[in-house]
Amino acid sequence: DTGVSQDPRHKITKRGQNVTFRCDPISEHNRLYWYRQTLGQGPEFLTYFQNEAQLEKSRLLSDRFSAERPKGSFSTLEIQRTEQGDSAMYLCASSLDGYTFGSGTRLTVV
Amino acid sequence: RKEVEQDPGPFNVPEGATVAFNCTYSNSASQSFFWYRQDCRKEPKLLMSVYSSGNEDGRFTAQLNRASQYISLLIRDSKLSDSATYLCVVAAMDSNYQLIWGAGTKLIIKP
């Protein structure tokens, strides 16, 4: 499979716990994006990497959120001290010319 | 005002009918325009890019009106499998081409 992979597909966590998601982009794609989508809404931009450099972060990305792309390949998104409002689908996309989305990680905070 | 606005629907349409969606965007610097399709609990998938001259792909036709800042999608001879949410998306160079999404229009095709 040469598409964008995200892991895990689903995550249920208790409020206050930390979670980490992983995204493996298409190997030749140098841009990587994280988006968050809640029910009934379109995806919202969270952050963007060009190779290993994090070039932009949305105001939505509070201090509890951190993203890395250490070697310009895979990326991780960590949420610390999760809150119920963090429940959403977290989508990763990689881009060279067009975008390719992963299947997303669905987070439920209980 | 949202940057990209769509009628949320749902549009309930009989099979075989023609249906059209519109979408308006607020950033006049927007340069790239897309329609994505999203099935329930799945990731969005690119349906088609939208070009200034308009473009057609089978039963789907997309139009762009830069002066009025709106995009349209026309689906002809609708099929049951067209039932999905259709998301209007724009991107601008001044925002690193990050995608700005509408909330989507839900389409239900009835037999």
Short mmCIF file of C-alpha atoms in Angstrom, two decimals:
data_model
loop_
_atom_site.label_atom_id
_atom_site.label_comp_id
_atom_site.label_asym_id
_atom_site.label_seq_id
_atom_site.Cartn_x
_atom_site.Cartn_y
_atom_site.Cartn_z
CA ASP A 1 0.00 0.00 0.00
CA THR A 2 1.62 3.23 -1.10
CA GLY A 3 -1.01 5.57 0.32
CA VAL A 4 -1.00 7.58 3.55
CA SER A 5 -1.22 5.36 6.62
CA GLN A 6 -2.52 6.43 10.00
CA ASP A 7 -2.34 4.50 13.23
CA PRO A 8 -4.39 3.70 15.21
CA ARG A 9 -7.70 3.81 13.33
CA HIS A 10 -9.65 4.21 16.53
CA LYS A 11 -8.65 5.30 20.02
CA ILE A 12 -10.80 5.50 23.12
CA THR A 13 -9.17 7.17 26.08
CA LYS A 14 -10.15 8.51 29.46
CA ARG A 15 -10.16 12.23 30.03
CA GLY A 16 -6.79 13.42 31.26
CA GLN A 17 -4.76 10.72 29.52
CA ASN A 18 -2.17 11.40 26.83
CA VAL A 19 -2.54 9.98 23.32
CA THR A 20 -0.22 9.84 20.33
CA PHE A 21 -1.15 9.26 16.71
CA ARG A 22 1.15 8.38 13.86
CA CYS A 23 1.02 9.26 10.18
CA ASP A 24 3.17 7.68 7.47
CA PRO A 25 2.93 9.82 4.34
CA ILE A 26 3.65 8.87 0.76
CA SER A 27 7.43 8.67 0.69
CA GLU A 28 8.16 11.27 -1.98
CA HIS A 29 5.71 13.82 -0.55
CA ASN A 30 7.54 16.60 1.25
CA ARG A 31 4.49 18.37 2.72
CA LEU A 32 2.46 16.86 5.53
CA TYR A 33 -0.70 18.28 7.09
CA TRP A 34 -2.79 17.43 10.13
CA TYR A 35 -6.49 18.27 10.15
CA ARG A 36 -9.23 17.67 12.71
CA GLN A 37 -12.83 16.95 11.78
CA THR A 38 -15.79 16.98 14.14
CA LEU A 39 -19.24 15.68 13.30
CA GLY A 40 -21.07 17.75 10.73
CA GLN A 41 -18.10 19.97 9.99
CA GLY A 42 -15.41 20.03 7.38
CA PRO A 43 -11.84 19.30 8.42
CA GLU A 44 -9.99 22.13 10.18
CA PHE A 45 -6.30 22.78 9.68
CA LEU A 46 -4.06 22.01 12.66
CA THR A 47 -0.48 22.11 11.45
CA TYR A 48 1.79 21.76 8.44
CA PHE A 49 5.30 20.39 7.84
CA GLN A 50 7.59 20.94 4.92
CA ASN A 51 10.06 18.07 5.29
CA GLU A 52 10.98 18.10 8.99
CA ALA A 53 10.18 21.78 9.57
CA GLN A 54 6.88 22.68 11.18
CA LEU A 55 5.99 25.80 9.24
CA GLU A 56 2.54 26.66 10.54
CA LYS A 57 0.32 25.91 13.51
CA SER A 58 -3.34 26.78 13.83
CA ARG A 59 -4.70 28.65 16.83
CA LEU A 60 -6.73 25.47 17.35
CA LEU A 61 -3.51 23.74 18.37
CA SER A 62 -3.40 24.53 22.06
CA ASP A 63 -0.39 23.94 24.29
CA ARG A 64 -1.67 20.43 24.93
CA PHE A 65 -1.06 19.51 21.29
CA SER A 66 2.35 18.86 19.81
CA ALA A 67 3.35 17.50 16.43
CA GLU A 68 6.69 16.31 15.15
CA ARG A 69 8.15 15.04 11.95
CA PRO A 70 11.67 14.17 13.11
CA LYS A 71 13.26 12.93 9.91
CA GLY A 72 10.92 14.44 7.40
CA SER A 73 9.17 11.12 6.97
CA PHE A 74 6.50 9.95 9.44
CA SER A 75 4.81 12.39 11.79
CA THR A 76 3.30 12.09 15.24
CA LEU A 77 0.56 14.15 16.85
CA GLU A 78 0.38 14.03 20.64
CA ILE A 79 -2.45 15.33 22.77
CA GLN A 80 -1.71 15.69 26.47
CA ARG A 81 -4.34 15.74 29.20
CA THR A 82 -7.12 14.92 26.78
CA GLU A 83 -10.50 16.63 27.14
CA GLN A 84 -13.89 15.54 25.86
CA GLY A 85 -13.77 18.35 23.30
CA ASP A 86 -10.77 16.65 21.71
CA SER A 87 -13.03 13.86 20.45
CA ALA A 88 -12.83 14.05 16.67
CA MET A 89 -11.39 12.42 13.58
CA TYR A 90 -7.73 13.40 13.12
CA LEU A 91 -6.75 13.34 9.46
CA CYS A 92 -3.26 13.37 8.02
CA ALA A 93 -2.58 14.34 4.43
CA SER A 94 0.61 14.43 2.43
CA SER A 95 1.18 16.50 -0.65
CA LEU A 96 3.56 16.94 -3.51
CA ASP A 97 1.20 18.37 -6.10
CA GLY A 98 -2.20 17.11 -4.99
CA TYR A 99 -3.27 15.93 -1.56
CA THR A 100 -3.65 12.34 -0.39
CA PHE A 101 -5.48 11.73 2.86
CA GLY A 102 -5.04 8.90 5.30
CA SER A 103 -8.05 7.05 6.70
CA GLY A 104 -7.89 9.07 9.88
CA THR A 105 -7.70 8.29 13.57
CA ARG A 106 -11.03 8.55 15.35
CA LEU A 107 -10.47 9.68 18.94
CA THR A 108 -13.14 9.32 21.60
CA VAL A 109 -12.45 10.85 25.00
CA VAL A 110 -14.70 9.46 27.73
CA ARG B 1 -18.53 34.70 8.36
CA LYS B 2 -17.05 31.31 7.49
CA GLU B 3 -14.31 31.26 4.89
CA VAL B 4 -16.10 28.61 2.85
CA GLU B 5 -19.86 28.30 3.05
CA GLN B 6 -22.12 25.54 1.81
CA ASP B 7 -25.76 24.65 2.24
CA PRO B 8 -25.63 21.70 4.65
CA GLY B 9 -28.70 20.03 3.11
CA PRO B 10 -29.68 17.28 3.14
CA PHE B 11 -30.68 17.26 -0.48
CA ASN B 12 -33.12 14.39 -1.03
CA VAL B 13 -33.10 13.62 -4.74
CA PRO B 14 -34.71 10.79 -6.75
CA GLU B 15 -32.41 8.51 -8.67
CA GLY B 16 -31.76 9.78 -12.17
CA ALA B 17 -32.34 13.42 -11.32
CA THR B 18 -29.87 16.26 -11.72
CA VAL B 19 -28.67 18.04 -8.60
CA ALA B 20 -26.50 21.12 -8.15
CA PHE B 21 -24.58 22.46 -5.17
CA ASN B 22 -23.05 25.88 -4.72
CA CYS B 23 -20.30 27.02 -2.43
CA THR B 24 -19.03 30.53 -1.69
CA TYR B 25 -15.57 31.51 -0.47
CA SER B 26 -14.38 34.71 1.15
CA ASN B 27 -10.64 34.84 0.37
CA SER B 28 -10.19 36.52 -2.99
CA ALA B 29 -6.59 35.24 -3.03
CA SER B 30 -7.82 31.65 -3.25
CA GLN B 31 -6.14 29.91 -6.15
CA SER B 32 -7.05 26.24 -6.00
CA PHE B 33 -10.52 24.80 -5.74
CA PHE B 34 -11.73 21.29 -5.22
CA TRP B 35 -14.78 19.18 -4.57
CA TYR B 36 -14.26 16.27 -2.20
CA ARG B 37 -16.65 13.47 -1.44
CA GLN B 38 -16.90 11.98 2.03
CA ASP B 39 -18.80 8.85 2.96
CA CYS B 40 -20.00 8.36 6.50
CA ARG B 41 -17.09 7.84 8.93
CA LYS B 42 -14.54 7.72 6.11
CA GLU B 43 -11.83 10.11 5.02
CA PRO B 44 -12.55 12.70 2.32
CA LYS B 45 -11.65 11.66 -1.22
CA LEU B 46 -10.96 14.04 -4.07
CA LEU B 47 -13.85 14.12 -6.52
CA MET B 48 -12.48 16.75 -8.87
CA SER B 49 -10.42 19.89 -9.07
CA VAL B 50 -12.21 23.01 -10.31
CA TYR B 51 -10.64 25.01 -13.10
CA SER B 52 -11.41 28.54 -14.23
CA SER B 53 -12.71 27.29 -17.55
CA GLY B 54 -14.98 24.77 -15.86
CA ASN B 55 -14.46 21.06 -16.16
CA GLU B 56 -16.44 17.91 -16.60
CA ASP B 57 -15.79 14.35 -15.54
CA GLY B 58 -18.49 11.98 -16.66
CA ARG B 59 -21.71 12.91 -14.90
CA PHE B 60 -19.99 15.59 -12.81
CA THR B 61 -19.45 19.19 -13.90
CA ALA B 62 -17.66 21.82 -11.84
CA GLN B 63 -17.71 25.56 -12.45
CA LEU B 64 -15.79 28.43 -10.90
CA ASN B 65 -16.93 32.05 -10.83
CA ARG B 66 -14.04 34.13 -9.51
CA ALA B 67 -15.87 37.44 -9.77
CA SER B 68 -18.66 36.24 -7.49
CA GLN B 69 -16.40 33.88 -5.54
CA TYR B 70 -18.47 30.77 -5.88
CA ILE B 71 -18.00 27.24 -7.06
CA SER B 72 -20.65 24.85 -8.25
CA LEU B 73 -20.97 21.12 -8.71
CA LEU B 74 -23.58 19.56 -10.97
CA ILE B 75 -24.37 15.86 -10.86
CA ARG B 76 -26.41 14.48 -13.75
CA ASP B 77 -28.28 11.18 -13.85
CA SER B 78 -27.69 10.69 -10.13
CA LYS B 79 -27.05 7.17 -8.83
CA LEU B 80 -27.76 5.67 -5.42
CA SER B 81 -23.99 5.45 -4.95
CA ASP B 82 -23.72 9.25 -5.22
CA SER B 83 -25.22 9.52 -1.71
CA ALA B 84 -22.50 11.15 0.37
CA THR B 85 -21.41 14.49 1.76
CA TYR B 86 -19.80 16.81 -0.77
CA LEU B 87 -17.20 19.19 0.60
CA CYS B 88 -16.10 22.37 -1.12
CA VAL B 89 -12.43 23.15 -0.56
CA VAL B 90 -10.23 26.12 -1.43
CA ALA B 91 -6.53 26.78 -1.02
CA ALA B 92 -4.45 29.95 -1.29
CA MET B 93 -0.73 30.50 -1.67
CA ASP B 94 -0.82 33.07 1.14
CA SER B 95 -1.78 30.30 3.54
CA ASN B 96 0.79 27.71 2.41
CA TYR B 97 -1.92 26.06 0.31
CA GLN B 98 -3.56 24.65 3.42
CA LEU B 99 -7.02 23.44 2.55
CA ILE B 100 -9.97 25.47 3.82
CA TRP B 101 -13.06 23.31 3.94
CA GLY B 102 -16.75 23.96 3.84
CA ALA B 103 -18.88 21.98 6.27
CA GLY B 104 -20.24 19.89 3.41
CA THR B 105 -23.56 19.31 1.69
CA LYS B 106 -25.27 16.03 2.40
CA LEU B 107 -26.82 14.33 -0.62
CA ILE B 108 -29.28 11.45 -0.34
CA ILE B 109 -30.32 9.72 -3.55
CA LYS B 110 -33.63 7.91 -3.21
CA PRO B 111 -34.62 4.90 -5.35
#
